[in-house]
Coordinates of C-alpha atoms in Angstrom, one line a residue:
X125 CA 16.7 22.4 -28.4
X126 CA 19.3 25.3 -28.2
X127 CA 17.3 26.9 -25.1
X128 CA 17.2 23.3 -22.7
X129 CA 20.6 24.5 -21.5
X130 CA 19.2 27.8 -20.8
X131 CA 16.0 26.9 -18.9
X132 CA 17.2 24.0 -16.5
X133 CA 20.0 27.1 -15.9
X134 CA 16.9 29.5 -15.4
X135 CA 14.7 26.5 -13.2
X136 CA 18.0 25.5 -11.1
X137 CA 18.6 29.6 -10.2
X138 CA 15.4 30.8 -9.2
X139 CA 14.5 27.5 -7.3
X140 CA 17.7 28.6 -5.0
X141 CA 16.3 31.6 -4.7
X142 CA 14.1 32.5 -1.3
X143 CA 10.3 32.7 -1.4
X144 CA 9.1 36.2 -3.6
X145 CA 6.4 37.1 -5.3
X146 CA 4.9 35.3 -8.2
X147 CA 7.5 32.3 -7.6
X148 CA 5.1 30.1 -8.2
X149 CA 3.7 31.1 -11.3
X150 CA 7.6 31.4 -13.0
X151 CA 8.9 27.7 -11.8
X152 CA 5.6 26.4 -13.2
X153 CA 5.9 27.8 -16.1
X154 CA 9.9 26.7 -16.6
X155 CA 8.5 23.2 -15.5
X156 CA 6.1 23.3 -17.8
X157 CA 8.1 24.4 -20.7
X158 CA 11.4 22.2 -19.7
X159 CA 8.5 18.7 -19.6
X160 CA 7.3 20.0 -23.2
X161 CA 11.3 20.2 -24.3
X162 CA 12.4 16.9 -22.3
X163 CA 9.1 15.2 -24.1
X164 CA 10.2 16.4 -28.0
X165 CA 14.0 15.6 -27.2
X166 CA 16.2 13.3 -29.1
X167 CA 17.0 10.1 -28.0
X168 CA 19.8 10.4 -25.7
X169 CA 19.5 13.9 -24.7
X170 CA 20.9 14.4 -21.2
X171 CA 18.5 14.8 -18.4
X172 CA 20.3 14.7 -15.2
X173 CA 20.1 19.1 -15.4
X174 CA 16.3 18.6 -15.5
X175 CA 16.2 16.1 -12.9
X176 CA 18.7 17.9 -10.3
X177 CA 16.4 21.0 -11.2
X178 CA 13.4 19.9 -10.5
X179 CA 14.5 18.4 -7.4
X180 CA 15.9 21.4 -6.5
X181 CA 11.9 23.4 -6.8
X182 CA 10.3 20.2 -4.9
X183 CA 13.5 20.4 -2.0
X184 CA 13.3 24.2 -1.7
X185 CA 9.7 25.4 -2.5
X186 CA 7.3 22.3 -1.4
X187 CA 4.4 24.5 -0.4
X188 CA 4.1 26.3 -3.9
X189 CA 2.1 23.4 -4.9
X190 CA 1.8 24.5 -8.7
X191 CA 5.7 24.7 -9.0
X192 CA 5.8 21.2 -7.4
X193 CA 3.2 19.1 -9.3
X194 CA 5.0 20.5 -12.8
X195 CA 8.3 19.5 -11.7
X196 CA 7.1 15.8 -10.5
X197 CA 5.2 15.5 -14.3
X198 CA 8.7 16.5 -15.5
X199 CA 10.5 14.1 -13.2
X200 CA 7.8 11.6 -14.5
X201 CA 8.8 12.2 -18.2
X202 CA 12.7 11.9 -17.5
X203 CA 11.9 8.8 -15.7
X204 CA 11.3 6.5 -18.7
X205 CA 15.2 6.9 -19.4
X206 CA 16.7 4.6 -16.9
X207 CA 20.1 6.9 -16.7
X208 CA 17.7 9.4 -15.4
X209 CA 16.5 6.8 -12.8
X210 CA 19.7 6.4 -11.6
X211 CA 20.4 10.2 -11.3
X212 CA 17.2 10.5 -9.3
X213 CA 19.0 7.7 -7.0
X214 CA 22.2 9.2 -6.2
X215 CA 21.1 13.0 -6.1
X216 CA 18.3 12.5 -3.6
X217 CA 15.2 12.9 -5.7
X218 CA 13.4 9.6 -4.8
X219 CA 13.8 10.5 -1.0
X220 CA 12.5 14.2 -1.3
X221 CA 9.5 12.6 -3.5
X222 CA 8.6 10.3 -0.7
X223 CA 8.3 13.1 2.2
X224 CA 6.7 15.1 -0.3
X225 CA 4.1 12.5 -0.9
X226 CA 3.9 11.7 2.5
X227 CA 3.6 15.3 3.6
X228 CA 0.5 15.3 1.0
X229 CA -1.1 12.3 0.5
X230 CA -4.3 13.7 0.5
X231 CA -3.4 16.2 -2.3
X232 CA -4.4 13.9 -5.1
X233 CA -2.7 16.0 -7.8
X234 CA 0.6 15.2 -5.6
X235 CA 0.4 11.8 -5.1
X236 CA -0.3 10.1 -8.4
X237 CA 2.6 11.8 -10.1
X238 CA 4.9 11.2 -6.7
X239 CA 3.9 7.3 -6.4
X240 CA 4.0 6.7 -10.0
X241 CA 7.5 8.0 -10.4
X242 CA 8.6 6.2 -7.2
X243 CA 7.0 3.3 -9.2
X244 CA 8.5 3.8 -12.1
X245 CA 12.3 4.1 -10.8
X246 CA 11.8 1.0 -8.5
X247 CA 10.9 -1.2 -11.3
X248 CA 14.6 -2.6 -11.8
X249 CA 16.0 -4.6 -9.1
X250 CA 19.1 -3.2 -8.4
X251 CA 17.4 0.0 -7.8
X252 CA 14.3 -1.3 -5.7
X253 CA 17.1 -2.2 -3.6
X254 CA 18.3 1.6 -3.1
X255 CA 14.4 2.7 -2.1
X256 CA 14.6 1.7 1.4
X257 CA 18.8 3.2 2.3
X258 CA 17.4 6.2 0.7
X259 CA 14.6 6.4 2.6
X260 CA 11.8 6.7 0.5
X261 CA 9.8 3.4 1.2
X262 CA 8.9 4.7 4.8
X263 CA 7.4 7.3 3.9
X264 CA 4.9 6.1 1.1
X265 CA 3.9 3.5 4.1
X266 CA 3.0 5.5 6.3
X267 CA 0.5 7.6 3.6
X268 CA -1.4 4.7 3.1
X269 CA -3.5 5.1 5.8
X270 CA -4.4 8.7 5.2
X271 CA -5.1 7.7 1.3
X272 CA -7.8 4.6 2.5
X273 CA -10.7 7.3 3.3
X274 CA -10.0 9.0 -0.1
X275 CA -12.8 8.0 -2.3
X276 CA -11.5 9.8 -5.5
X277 CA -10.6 6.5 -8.2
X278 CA -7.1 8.8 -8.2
X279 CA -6.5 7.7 -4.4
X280 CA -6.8 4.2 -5.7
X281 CA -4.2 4.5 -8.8
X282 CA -2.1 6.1 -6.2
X283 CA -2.0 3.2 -3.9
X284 CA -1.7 1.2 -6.7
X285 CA 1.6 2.8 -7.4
X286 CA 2.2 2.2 -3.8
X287 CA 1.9 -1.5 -3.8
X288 CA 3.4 -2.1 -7.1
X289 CA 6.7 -0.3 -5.5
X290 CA 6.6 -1.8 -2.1
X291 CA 6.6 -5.5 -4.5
X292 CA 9.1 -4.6 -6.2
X293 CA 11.7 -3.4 -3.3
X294 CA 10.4 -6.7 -1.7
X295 CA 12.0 -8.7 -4.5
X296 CA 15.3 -8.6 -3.0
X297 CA 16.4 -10.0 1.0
X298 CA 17.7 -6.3 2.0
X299 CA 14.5 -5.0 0.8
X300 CA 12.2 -7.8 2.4
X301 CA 13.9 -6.5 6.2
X302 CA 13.7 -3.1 5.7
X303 CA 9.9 -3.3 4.5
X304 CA 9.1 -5.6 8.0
X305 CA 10.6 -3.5 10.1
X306 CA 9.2 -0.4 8.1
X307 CA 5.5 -1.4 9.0
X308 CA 5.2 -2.5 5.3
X309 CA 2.6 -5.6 5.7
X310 CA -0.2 -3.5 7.9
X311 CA 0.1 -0.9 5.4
X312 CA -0.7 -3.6 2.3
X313 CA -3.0 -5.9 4.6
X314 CA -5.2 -2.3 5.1
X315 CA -4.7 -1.4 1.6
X316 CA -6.4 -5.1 0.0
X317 CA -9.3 -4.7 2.9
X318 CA -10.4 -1.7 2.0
X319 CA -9.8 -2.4 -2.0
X320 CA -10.4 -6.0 -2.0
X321 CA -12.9 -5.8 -5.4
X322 CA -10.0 -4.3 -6.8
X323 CA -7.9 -6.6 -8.8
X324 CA -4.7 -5.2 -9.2
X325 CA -4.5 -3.8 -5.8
X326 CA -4.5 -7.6 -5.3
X327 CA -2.0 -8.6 -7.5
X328 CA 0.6 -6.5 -6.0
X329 CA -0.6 -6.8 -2.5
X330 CA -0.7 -10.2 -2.7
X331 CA 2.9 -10.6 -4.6
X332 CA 3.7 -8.7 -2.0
X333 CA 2.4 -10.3 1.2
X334 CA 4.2 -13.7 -0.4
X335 CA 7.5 -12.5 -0.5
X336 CA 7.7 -10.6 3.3
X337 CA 5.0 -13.0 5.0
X338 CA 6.2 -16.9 5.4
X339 CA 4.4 -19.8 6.0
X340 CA 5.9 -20.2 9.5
X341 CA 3.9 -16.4 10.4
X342 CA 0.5 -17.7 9.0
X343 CA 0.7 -21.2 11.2
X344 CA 2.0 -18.7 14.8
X345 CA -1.1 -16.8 13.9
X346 CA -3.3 -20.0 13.1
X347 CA -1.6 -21.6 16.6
X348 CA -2.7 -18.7 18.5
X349 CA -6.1 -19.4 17.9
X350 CA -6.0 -23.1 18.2
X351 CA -4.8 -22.1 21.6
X352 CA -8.1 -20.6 22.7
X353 CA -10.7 -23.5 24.6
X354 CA -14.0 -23.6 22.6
X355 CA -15.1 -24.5 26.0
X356 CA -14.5 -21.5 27.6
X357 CA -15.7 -19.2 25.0
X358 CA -19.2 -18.7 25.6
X359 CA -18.4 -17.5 29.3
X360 CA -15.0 -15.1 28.6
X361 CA -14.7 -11.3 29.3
X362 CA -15.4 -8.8 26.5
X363 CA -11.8 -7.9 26.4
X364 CA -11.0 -11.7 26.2
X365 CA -13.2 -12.0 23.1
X366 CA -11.8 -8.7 21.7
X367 CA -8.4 -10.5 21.8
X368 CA -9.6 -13.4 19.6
X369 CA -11.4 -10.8 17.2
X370 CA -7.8 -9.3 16.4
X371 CA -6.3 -12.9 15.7
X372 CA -9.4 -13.8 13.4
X373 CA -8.6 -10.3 11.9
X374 CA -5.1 -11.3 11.2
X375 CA -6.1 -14.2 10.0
X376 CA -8.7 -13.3 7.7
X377 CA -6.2 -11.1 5.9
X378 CA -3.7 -14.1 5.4
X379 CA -7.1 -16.0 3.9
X380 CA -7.3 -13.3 1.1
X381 CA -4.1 -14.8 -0.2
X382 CA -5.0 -18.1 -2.3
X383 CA -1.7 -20.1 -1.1
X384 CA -2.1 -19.0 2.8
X385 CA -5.6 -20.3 2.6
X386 CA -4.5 -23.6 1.5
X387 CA -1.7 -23.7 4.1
X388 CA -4.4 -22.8 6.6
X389 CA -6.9 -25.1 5.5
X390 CA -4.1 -27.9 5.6
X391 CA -3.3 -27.0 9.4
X392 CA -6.8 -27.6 10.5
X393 CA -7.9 -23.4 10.1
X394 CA -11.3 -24.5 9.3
X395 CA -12.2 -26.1 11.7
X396 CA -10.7 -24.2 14.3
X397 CA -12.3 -21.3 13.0
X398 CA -15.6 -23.1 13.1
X399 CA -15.1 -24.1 16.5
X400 CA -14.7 -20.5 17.6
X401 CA -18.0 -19.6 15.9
X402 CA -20.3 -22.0 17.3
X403 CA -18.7 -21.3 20.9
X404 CA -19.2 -17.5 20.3
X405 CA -22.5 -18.1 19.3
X406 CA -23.4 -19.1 22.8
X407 CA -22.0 -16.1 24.7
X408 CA -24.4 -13.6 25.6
X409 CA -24.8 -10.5 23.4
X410 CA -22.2 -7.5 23.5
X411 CA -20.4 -5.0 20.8
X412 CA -17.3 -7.9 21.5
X413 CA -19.6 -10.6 20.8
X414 CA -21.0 -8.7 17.6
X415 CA -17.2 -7.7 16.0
X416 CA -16.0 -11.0 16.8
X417 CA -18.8 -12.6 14.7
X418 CA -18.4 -10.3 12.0
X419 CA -14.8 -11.5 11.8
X420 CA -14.9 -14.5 11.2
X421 CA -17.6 -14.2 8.9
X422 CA -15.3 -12.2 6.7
X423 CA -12.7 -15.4 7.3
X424 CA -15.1 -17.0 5.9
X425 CA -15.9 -15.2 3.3
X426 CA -12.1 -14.6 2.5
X427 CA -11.6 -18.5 2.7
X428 CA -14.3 -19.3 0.5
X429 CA -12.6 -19.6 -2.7
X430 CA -9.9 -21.9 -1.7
X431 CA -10.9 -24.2 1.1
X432 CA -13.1 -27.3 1.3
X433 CA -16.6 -26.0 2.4
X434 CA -17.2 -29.5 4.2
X435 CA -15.4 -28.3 7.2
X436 CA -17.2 -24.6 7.1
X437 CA -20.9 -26.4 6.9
X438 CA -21.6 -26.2 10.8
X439 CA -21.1 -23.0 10.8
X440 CA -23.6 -22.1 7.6
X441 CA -26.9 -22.0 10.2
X442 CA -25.2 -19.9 12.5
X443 CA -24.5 -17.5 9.3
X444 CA -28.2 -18.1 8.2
X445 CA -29.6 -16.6 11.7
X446 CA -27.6 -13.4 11.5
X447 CA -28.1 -13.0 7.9
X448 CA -29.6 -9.5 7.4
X449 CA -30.9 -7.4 3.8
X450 CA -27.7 -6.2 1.5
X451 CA -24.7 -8.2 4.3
X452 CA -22.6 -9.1 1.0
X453 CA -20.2 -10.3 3.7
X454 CA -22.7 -12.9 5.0
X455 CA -23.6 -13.6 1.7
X456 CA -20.4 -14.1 -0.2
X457 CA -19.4 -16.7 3.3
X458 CA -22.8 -18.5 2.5
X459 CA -22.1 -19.2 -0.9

C-alpha cells in the first residue's frame, strides 16, 4: 500500500487544477484505483487524505460527472470507519454532498451513493446533530420532490436514504427545529404518499413524522375541521370546499401514522370526517366537489387500519355509489 500516499497526492493535485482535457477520465481513474486501495487496506489505515481528496474532485469539478460518482463510491467506502465520518464533518464533505445531490437529484447514479453516504455518517447521534449547522439536511429536502416522479426502484433507495437521515438528525431537540423550519415534514408526508406500499419508506417516515409532529399539531389540524358547519357544506363556494380538501389532505397524512389515527379517532376524527362526507355529498357536482371526495376517501382509507369502523359506517353507501372498476382507494376505505 506503498502507492496510497502517492495517489491521494496525485487525486488532491490535479483536482486543484482548472478544467483540461481528459480531466475526467484521470480523476476517475485515481478514484477508482484509491476505492480499490481504501477497500484492501489494513485496519486502521488513515483515510482523512482520501476523504479531503475526493471532496476536493466533487468541490472543484462537479460537472465531470464520471470523476464525481467514483469519488462519492470512495467517500462511501471510507465511510464505514467512523474517524472518517467525522473527517467528512469538519472538512465540509457532508455539505458539498448535499448540494451536489440536490443539484442532481435526478441523476440516479448521483444520488444513491450521495444519500447513502449522508445516511451512513448521520447514523450516530452526535453527528446527526452536525447535518443541519453544516447544511446538508436542506438540501436533500428540497430533492425530494424532484426524486417523487422518478420511477427507477433506484429513486426509491435513494429516498430511502433520505428518510432514514432526516430520522436520525430528528433524534435530537436541535435537530427536530432545524428540520421544521427546514420544510422537513412536507418533504416526508409527500415522500410516504407517493410510496405508501413501500414499507421501509414508512418506517422511517413514520419514526420520523413522531418525533417532529406532536400530538397538539394533529388535534389544531383535527379542530380546523371540526370548525367547519356540516350545515353549510352542501351550499359553499368551490374555493370554500377546496379549503376543507387541503385540511382533509393534511389530515389524511397524519392518519397513515398508527398512533395519530388513534389520537384522531379519540378526538372524535371519525365522525367529523363523516360528517363532512355526507354534507359534501349533497353539494352539486364540481372538480372541488370531486377532490374533496376523493380526500377523504383516502382518510378513510388511511384510517382504516386503526379506527373503529362503527363510526365510518354512514359513510360506506356514499363510498358504494362512487365506487368505480380498479379505485383501490375506494376499495381499501370499503373494507
Amino acid at each position: 500500500h506503498g502507492g496510497l500516499p502517492l495517489l491521494t497526492k496525485l487525486l488532491d493535485g490535479i483536482s486543484a487544477m482548472p478544467k483540461f482535457k481528459g480531466q475526467d477520465q484521470v480523476l476517475s481513474t485515481l478514484t477508482m484505483a484509491l476505492n480499490e486501495l481504501m477497500r484492501n487496506a489494513p485496519p486502521g489505515t488513515d483515510g482523512q487524505g482520501p476523504v479531503l481528496a475526493a471532496t476536493k474532485v466533487i468541490r472543484n469539478h462537479p460537472d465531470q460527472i464520471n470523476a464525481v460518482v467514483n469519488s462519492l463510491n470512495l467517500l462511501d467506502t471510507l465511510s464505514y470507519i467512523p474517524q472518517n465520518c467525522d473527517t467528512m464533518l469538519e472538512n465540509g464533505t457532508v455539505d458539498v454532498v448535499a448540494k451536489l445531490m440536490k443539484e442532481n437529484a435526478t441523476n440516479l447514479d448521483v444520488a444513491v451513493p450521495a444519500t447513502r453516504l449522508l445516511e451512513v455518517v448521520s447514523n450516530e447521534k452526535k453527528r446527526a446533530e452536525q447535518l443541519p449547522k453544516k447544511n446538508a439536511t436542506r438540501p436533500i429536502i428540497k430533492a425530494v420532490p424532484k426524486l417523487l416522479p422518478v420511477e427507477e426502484p433506484e429513486a426509491i433507495t435513494a429516498l430511502r436514504s433520505i428518510l432514514a437521515t432526516l430520522d436520525n438528525v430528528a433524534d435530537t431537540e436541535e435537530g427536530q427545529i432545524a428540520l421544521a423550519k427546514q420544510g422537513a415534514v412536507p418533504a416526508i408526508f409527500a415522500a410516504m404518499e407517493a410510496h405508501s406500499d413501500d414499507p421501509q419508506m414508512i418506517k422511517y417516515a413514520n419514526q420520523a413524522i413522531a418525533k417532529l409532529v406532536t400530538d397538539d399539531d394533529v388535534i389544531a389540524v383535527l379542530n380546523k375541521l371540526k370548525g367547519y358547519d356540516p350545515a353549510a357544506i352542501p351550499t359553499m363556494s368551490p374555493d370554500k370546499l377546496d379549503k376543507i380538501a387541503k385540511d382533509v389532505h393534511q389530515l389524511g397524512l397524519l392518519l397513515m401514522s398508527g398512533d395519530f389515527a388513534n389520537l384522531v379517532e379519540e378526538h372524535g376524527g371519525i365522525p367529523t370526517l363523516t360528517g363532512i362526507m355526507q354534507a359534501a355529498e349533497q353539494h352539486e357536482d364540481c372538480p372541488e366537489k370531486e377532490n374533496l371526495m376523493n380526500e377523504l376517501v383516502k382518510a378513510f382509507g388511511r384510517a382504516a387500519d386503526n379506527i373503529d369502523p362503527q363510526d365510518a359506517l354512514p359513510v360506506v353507501p356514499i363510498l358504494l355509489n362512487g365506487l368505480q372498476d380498479g379505485d383501490e382507494e375506494m376499495l381499501r376505505a370499503i373494507g
